[in-house]
mmCIF file of N, CA and C in Angstrom:
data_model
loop_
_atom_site.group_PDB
_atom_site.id
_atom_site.type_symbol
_atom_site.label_atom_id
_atom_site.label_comp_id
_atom_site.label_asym_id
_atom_site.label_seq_id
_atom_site.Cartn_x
_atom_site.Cartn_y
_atom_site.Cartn_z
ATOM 1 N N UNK A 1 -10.055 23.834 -14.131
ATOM 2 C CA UNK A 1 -9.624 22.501 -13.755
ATOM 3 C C UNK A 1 -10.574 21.962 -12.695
ATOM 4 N N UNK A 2 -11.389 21.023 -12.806
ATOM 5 C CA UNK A 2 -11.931 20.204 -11.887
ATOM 6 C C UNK A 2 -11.092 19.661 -10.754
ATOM 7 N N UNK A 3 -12.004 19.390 -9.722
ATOM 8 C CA UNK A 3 -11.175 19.324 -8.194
ATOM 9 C C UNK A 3 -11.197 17.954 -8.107
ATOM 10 N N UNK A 4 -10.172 16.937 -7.806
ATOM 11 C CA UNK A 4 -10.251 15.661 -7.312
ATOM 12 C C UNK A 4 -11.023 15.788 -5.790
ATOM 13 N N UNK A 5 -12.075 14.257 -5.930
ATOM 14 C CA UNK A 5 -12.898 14.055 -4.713
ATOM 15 C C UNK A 5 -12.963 13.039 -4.165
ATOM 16 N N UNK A 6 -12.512 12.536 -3.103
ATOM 17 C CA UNK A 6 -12.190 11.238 -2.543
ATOM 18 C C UNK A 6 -13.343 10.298 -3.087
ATOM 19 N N UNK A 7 -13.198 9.325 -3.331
ATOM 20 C CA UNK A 7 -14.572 8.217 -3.876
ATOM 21 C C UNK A 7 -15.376 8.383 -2.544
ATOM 22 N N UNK A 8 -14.575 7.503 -1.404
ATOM 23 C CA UNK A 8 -15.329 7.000 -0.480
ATOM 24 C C UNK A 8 -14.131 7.883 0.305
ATOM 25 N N UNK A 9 -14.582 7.744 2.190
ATOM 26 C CA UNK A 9 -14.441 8.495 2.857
ATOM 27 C C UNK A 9 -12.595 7.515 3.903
ATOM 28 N N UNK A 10 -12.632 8.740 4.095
ATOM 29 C CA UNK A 10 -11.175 7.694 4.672
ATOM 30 C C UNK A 10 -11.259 7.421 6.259
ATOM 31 N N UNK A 11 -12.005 6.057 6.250
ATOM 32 C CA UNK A 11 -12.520 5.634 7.535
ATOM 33 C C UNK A 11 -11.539 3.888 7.722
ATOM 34 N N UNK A 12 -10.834 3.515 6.794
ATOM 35 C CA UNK A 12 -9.950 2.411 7.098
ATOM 36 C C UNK A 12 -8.956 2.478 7.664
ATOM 37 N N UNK A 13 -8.516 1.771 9.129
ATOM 38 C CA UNK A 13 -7.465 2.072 9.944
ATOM 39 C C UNK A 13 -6.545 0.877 8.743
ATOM 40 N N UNK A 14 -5.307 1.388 8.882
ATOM 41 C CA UNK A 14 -4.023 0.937 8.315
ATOM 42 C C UNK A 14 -2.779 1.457 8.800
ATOM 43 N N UNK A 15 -1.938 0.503 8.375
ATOM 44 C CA UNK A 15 -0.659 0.610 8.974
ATOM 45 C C UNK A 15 0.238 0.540 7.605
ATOM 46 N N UNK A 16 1.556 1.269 7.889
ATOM 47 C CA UNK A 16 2.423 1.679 6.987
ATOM 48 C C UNK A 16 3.881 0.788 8.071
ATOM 49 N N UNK A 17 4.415 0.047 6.602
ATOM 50 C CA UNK A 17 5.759 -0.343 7.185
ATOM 51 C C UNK A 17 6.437 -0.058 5.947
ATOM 52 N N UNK A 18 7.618 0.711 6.513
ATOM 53 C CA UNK A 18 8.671 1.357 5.587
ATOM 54 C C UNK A 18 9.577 0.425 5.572
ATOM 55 N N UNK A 19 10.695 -0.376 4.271
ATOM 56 C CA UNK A 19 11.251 -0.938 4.400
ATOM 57 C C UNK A 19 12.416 -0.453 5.076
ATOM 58 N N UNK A 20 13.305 -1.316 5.426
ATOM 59 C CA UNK A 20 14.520 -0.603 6.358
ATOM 60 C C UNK A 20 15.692 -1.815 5.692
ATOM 61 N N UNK A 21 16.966 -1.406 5.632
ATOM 62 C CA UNK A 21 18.232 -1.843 4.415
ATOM 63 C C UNK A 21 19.250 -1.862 5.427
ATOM 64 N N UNK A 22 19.863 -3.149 5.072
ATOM 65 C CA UNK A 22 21.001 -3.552 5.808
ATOM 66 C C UNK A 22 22.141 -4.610 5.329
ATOM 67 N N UNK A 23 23.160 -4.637 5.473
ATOM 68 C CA UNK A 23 24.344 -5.032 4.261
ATOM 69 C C UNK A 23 24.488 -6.227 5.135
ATOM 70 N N UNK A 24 24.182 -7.329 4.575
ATOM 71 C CA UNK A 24 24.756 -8.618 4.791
ATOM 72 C C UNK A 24 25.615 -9.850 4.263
ATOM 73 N N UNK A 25 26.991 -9.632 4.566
ATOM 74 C CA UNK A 25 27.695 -10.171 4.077
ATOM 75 C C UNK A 25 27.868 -9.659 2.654
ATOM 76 N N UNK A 26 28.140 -8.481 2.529
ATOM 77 C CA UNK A 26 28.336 -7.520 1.175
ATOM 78 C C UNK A 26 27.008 -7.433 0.103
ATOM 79 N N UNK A 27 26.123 -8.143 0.714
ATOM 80 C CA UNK A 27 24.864 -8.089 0.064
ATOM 81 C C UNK A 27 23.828 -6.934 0.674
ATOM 82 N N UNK A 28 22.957 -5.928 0.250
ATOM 83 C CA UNK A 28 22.229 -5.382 0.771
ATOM 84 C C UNK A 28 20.756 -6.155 1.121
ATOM 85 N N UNK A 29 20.367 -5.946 1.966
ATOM 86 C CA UNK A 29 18.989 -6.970 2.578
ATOM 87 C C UNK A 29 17.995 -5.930 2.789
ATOM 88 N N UNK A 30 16.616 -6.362 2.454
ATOM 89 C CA UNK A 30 15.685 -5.670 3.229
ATOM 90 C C UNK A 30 14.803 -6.281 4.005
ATOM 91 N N UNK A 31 14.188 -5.487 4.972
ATOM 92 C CA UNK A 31 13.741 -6.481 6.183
ATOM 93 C C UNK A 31 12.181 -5.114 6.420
ATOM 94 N N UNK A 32 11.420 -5.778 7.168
ATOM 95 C CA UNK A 32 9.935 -4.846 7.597
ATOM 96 C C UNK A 32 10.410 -4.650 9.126
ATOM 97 N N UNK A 33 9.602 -4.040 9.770
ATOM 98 C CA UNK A 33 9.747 -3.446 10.910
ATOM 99 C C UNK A 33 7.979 -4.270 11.643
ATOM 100 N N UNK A 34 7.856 -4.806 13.104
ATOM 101 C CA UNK A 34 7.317 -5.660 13.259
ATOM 102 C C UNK A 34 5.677 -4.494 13.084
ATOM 103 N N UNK A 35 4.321 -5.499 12.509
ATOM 104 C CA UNK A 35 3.246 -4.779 12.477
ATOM 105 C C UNK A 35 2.878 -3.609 13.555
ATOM 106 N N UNK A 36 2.957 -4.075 14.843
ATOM 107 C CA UNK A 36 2.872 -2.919 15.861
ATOM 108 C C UNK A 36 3.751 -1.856 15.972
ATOM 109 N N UNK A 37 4.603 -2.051 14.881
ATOM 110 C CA UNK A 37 5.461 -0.954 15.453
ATOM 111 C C UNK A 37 5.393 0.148 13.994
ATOM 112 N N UNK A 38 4.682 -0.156 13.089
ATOM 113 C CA UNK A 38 4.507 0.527 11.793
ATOM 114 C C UNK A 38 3.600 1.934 12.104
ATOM 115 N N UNK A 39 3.602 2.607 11.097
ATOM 116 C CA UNK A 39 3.262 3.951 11.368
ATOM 117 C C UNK A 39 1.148 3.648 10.846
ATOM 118 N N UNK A 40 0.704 4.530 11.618
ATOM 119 C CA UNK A 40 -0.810 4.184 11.556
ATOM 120 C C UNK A 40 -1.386 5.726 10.764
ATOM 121 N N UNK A 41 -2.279 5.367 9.817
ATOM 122 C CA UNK A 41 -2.837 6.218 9.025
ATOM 123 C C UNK A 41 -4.496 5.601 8.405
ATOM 124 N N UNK A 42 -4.902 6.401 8.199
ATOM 125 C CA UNK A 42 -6.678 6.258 7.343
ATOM 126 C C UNK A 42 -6.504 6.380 5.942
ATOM 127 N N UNK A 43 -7.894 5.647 5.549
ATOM 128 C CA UNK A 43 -7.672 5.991 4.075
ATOM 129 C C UNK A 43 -8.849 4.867 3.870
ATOM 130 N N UNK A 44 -8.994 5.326 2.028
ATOM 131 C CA UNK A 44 -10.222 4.232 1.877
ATOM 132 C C UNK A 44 -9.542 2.370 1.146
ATOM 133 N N UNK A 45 -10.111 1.835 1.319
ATOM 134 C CA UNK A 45 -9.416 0.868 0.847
ATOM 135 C C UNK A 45 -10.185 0.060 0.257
ATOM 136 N N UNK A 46 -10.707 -0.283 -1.101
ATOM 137 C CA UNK A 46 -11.383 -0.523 -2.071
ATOM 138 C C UNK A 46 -10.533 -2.393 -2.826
ATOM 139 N N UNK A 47 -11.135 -3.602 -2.764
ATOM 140 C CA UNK A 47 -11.009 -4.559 -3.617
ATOM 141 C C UNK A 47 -11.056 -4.915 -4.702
ATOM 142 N N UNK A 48 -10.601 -5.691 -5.630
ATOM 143 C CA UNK A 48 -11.745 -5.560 -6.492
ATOM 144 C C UNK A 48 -11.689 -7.449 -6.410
ATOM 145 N N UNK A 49 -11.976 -7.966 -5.850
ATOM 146 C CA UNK A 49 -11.819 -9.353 -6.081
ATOM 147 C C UNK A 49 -11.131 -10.527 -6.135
ATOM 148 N N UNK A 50 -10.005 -10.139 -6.375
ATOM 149 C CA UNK A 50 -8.878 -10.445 -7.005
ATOM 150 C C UNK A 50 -8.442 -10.940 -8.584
ATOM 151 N N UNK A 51 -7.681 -10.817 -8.692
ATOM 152 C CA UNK A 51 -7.432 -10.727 -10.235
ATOM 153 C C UNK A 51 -6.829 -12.456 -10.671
ATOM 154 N N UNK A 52 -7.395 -13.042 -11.650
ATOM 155 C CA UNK A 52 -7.014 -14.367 -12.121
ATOM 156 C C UNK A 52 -5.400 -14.400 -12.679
ATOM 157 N N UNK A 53 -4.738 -15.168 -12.522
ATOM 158 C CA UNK A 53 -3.460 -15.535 -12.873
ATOM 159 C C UNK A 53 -3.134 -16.985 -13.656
ATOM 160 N N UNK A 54 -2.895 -17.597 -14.480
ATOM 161 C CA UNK A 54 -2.359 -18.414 -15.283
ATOM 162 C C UNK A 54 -0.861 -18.511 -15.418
ATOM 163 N N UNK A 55 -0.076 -19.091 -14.678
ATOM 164 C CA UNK A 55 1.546 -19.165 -15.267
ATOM 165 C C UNK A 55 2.373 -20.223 -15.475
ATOM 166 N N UNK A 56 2.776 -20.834 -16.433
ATOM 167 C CA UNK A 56 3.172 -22.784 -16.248
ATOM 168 C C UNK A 56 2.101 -23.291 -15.555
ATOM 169 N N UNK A 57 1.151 -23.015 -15.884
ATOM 170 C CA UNK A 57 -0.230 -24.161 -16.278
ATOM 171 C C UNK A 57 -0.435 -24.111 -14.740
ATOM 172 N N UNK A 58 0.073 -22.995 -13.674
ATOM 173 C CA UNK A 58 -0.629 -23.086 -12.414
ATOM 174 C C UNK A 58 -1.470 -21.839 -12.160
ATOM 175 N N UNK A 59 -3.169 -22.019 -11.897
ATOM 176 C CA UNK A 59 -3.884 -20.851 -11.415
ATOM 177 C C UNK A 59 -3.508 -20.617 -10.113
ATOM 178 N N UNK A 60 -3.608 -19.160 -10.040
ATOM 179 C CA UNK A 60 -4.069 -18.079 -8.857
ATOM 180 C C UNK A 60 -4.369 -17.026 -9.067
ATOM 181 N N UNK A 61 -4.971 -16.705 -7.673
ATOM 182 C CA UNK A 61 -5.874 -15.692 -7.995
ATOM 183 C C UNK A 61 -4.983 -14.321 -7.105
ATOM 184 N N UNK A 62 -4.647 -13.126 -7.790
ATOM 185 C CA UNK A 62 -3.699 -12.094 -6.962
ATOM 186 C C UNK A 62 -4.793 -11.311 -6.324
ATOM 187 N N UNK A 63 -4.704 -11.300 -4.976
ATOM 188 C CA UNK A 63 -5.279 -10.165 -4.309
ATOM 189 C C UNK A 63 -4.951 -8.693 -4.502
ATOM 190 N N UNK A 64 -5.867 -7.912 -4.982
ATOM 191 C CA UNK A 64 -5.500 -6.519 -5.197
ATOM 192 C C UNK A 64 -6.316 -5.618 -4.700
ATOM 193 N N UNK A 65 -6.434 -4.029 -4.237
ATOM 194 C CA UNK A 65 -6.578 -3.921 -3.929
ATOM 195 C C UNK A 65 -6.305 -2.111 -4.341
ATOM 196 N N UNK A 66 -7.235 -0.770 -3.973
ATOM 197 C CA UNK A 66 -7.240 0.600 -4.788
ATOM 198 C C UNK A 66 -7.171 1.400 -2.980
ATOM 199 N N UNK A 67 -6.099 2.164 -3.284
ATOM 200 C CA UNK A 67 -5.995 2.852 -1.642
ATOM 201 C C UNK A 67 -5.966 4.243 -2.124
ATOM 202 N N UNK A 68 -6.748 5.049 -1.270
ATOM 203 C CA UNK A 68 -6.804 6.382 -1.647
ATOM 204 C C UNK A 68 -6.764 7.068 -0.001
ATOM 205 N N UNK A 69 -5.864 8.189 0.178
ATOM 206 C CA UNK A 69 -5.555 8.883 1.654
ATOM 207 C C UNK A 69 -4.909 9.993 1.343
ATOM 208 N N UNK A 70 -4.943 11.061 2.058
ATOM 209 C CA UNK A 70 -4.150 11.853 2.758
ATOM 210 C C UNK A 70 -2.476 11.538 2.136
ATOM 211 N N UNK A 71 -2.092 12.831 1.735
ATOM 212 C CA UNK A 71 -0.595 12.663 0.670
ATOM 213 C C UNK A 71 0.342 12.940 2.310
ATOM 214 N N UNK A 72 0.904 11.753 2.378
ATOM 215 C CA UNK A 72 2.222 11.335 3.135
ATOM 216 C C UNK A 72 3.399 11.049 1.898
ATOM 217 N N UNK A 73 4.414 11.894 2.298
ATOM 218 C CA UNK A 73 5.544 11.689 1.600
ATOM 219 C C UNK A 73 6.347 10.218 1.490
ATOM 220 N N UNK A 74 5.864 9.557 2.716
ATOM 221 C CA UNK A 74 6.634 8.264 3.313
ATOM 222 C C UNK A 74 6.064 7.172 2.553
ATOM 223 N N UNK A 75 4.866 7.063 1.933
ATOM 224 C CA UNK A 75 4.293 6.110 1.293
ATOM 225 C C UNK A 75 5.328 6.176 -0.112
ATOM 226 N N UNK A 76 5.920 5.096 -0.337
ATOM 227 C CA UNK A 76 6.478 5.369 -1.380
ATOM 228 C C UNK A 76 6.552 2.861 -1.992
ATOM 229 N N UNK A 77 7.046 3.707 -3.350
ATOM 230 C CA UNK A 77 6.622 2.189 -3.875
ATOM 231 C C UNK A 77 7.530 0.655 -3.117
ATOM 232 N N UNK A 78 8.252 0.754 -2.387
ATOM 233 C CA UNK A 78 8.859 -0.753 -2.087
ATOM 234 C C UNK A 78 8.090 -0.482 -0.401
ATOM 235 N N UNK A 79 7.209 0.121 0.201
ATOM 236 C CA UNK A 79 6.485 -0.111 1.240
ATOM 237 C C UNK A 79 5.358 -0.958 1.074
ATOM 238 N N UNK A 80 5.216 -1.632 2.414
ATOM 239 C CA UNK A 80 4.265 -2.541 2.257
ATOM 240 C C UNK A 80 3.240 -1.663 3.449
ATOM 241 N N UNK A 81 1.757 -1.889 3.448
ATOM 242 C CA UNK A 81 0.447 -1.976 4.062
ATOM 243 C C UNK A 81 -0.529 -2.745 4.690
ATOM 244 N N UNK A 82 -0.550 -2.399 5.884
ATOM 245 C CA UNK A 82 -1.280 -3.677 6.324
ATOM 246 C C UNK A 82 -2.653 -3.282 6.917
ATOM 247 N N UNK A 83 -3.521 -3.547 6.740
ATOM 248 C CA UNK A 83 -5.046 -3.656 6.873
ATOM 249 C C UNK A 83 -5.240 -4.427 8.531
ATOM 250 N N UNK A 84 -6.034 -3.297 9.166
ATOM 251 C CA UNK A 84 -5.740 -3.027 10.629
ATOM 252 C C UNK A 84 -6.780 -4.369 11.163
ATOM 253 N N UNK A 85 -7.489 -4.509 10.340
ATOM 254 C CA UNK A 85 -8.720 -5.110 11.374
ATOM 255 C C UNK A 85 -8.643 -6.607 10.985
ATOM 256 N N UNK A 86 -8.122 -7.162 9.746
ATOM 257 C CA UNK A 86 -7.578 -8.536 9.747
ATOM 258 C C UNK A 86 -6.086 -8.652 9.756
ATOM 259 N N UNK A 87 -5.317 -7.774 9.575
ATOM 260 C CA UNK A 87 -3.448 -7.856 9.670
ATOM 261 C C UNK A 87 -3.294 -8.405 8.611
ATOM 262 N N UNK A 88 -3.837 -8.322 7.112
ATOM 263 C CA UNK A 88 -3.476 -8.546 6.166
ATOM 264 C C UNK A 88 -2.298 -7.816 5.572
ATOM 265 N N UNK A 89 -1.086 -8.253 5.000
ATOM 266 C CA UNK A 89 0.164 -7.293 4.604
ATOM 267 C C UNK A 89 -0.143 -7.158 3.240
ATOM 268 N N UNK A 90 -0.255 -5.782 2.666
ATOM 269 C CA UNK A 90 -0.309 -5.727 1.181
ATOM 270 C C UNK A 90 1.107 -5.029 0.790
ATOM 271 N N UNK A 91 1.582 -5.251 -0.436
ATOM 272 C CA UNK A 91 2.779 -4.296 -0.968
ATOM 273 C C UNK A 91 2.239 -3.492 -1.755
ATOM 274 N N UNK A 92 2.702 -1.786 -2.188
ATOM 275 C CA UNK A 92 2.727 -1.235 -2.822
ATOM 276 C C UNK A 92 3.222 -2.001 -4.501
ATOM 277 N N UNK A 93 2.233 -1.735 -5.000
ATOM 278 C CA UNK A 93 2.560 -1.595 -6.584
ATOM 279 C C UNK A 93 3.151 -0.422 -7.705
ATOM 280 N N UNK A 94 3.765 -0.284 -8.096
ATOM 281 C CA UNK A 94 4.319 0.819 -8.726
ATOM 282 C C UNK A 94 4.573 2.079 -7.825
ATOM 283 N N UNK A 95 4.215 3.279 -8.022
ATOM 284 C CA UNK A 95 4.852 4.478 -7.515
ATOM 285 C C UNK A 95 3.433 5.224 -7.124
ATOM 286 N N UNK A 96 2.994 5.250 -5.972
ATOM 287 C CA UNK A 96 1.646 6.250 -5.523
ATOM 288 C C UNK A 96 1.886 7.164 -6.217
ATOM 289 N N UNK A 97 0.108 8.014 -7.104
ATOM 290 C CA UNK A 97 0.116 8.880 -7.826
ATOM 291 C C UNK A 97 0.065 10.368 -6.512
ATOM 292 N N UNK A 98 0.510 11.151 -6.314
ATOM 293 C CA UNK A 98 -0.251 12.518 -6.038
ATOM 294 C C UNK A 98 -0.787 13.323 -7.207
ATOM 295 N N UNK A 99 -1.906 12.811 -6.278
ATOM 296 C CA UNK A 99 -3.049 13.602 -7.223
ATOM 297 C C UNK A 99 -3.178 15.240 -7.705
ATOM 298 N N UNK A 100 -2.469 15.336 -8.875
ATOM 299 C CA UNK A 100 -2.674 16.893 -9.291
ATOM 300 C C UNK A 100 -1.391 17.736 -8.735
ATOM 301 N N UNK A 101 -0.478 16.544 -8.297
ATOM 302 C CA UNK A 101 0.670 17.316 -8.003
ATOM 303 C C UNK A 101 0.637 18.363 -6.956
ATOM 304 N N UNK A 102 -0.929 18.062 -5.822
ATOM 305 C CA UNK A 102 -0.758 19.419 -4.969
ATOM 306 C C UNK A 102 -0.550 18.989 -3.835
ATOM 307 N N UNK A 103 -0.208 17.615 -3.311
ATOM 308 C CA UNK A 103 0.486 16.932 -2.463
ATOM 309 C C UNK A 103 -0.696 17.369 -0.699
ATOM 310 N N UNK A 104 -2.154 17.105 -1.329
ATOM 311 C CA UNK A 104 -2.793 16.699 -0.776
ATOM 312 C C UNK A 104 -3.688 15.258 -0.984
ATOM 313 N N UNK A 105 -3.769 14.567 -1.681
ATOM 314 C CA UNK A 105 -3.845 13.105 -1.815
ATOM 315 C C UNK A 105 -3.504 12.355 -2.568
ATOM 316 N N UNK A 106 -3.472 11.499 -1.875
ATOM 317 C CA UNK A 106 -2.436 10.177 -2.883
ATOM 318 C C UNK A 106 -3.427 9.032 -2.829
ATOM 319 N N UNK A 107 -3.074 8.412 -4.769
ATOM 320 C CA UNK A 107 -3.843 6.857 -4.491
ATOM 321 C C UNK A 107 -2.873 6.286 -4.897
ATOM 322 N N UNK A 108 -2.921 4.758 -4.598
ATOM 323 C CA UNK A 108 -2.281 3.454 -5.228
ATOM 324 C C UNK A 108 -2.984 1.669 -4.710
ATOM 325 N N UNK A 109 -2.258 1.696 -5.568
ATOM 326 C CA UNK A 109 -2.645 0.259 -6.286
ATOM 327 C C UNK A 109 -1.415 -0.825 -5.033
ATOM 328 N N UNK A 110 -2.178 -2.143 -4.313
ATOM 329 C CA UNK A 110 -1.619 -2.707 -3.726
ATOM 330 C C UNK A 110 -2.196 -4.231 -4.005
ATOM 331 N N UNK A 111 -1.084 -4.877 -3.529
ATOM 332 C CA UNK A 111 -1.062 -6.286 -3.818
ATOM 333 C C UNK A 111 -0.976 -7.028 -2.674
ATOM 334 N N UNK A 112 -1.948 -8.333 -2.157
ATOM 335 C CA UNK A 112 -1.628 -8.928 -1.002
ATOM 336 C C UNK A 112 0.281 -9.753 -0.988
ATOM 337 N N UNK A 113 0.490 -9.703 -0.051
ATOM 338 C CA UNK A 113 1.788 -10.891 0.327
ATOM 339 C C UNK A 113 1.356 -12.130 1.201
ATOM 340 N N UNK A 114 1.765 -13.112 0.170
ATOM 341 C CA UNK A 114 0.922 -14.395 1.172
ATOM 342 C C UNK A 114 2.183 -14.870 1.561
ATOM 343 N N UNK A 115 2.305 -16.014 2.296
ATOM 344 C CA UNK A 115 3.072 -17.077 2.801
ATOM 345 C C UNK A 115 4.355 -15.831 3.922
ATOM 346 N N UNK A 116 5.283 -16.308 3.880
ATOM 347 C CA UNK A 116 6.408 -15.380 4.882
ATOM 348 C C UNK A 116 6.555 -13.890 4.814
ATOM 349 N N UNK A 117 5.993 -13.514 6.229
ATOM 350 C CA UNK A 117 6.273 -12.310 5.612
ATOM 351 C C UNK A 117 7.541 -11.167 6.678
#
């Protein structure tokens, strides 16, 4: 079996905000925890441009984005990421892979959040 090898080196400061759940008015809510106070980790963090969108005849363009780090159990798919050196908030997309199941690195796929966050 061939060994997974990081592409690039994990020199991007980032921040991890775990969502946190709270019942409002019999409804469950989720809310972020403020940027400074999110958990701080490295990793590489790769663009690709962003991806074109067409929907009821309105363009945009989705910011996306390939994260590869160090397997933290806490990264999980309804967390969002934020990119240390502009405070950009990205969300997790689907479910981070661990790689090879040996729960030394994890990649995934993230999406910017524009407007309120």
């Amino acid at each position: 079996m061939t060994g997974f090898k990081p592409a690039l080196p994990y020199t991007t400061p980032l921040m991890l905000l775990v969502p946190q759940y709270h019942t409002v008015k019999g409804v469950l809510v989720k809310s972020y925890l403020e940027i400074s106070k999110g958990i701080r980790f490295n990793g590489s963090f790769r663009t690709y441009g962003g991806t074109e969108a067409e929907k009821n005849g309105v363009y945009s363009v989705l910011d996306t984005a390939s994260i590869e780090t160090w397997y933290r159990p806490d990264i999980q798919g309804e967390c969002r990421v934020v990119l240390v050196q502009t405070g950009a908030v990205y969300e997790v997309i689907g479910e981070p892979e661990n790689v090879h199941m040996r729960n030394q690195y994890l990649k995934f796929k993230v999406q910017r959040v524009k407007g309120g966050v």
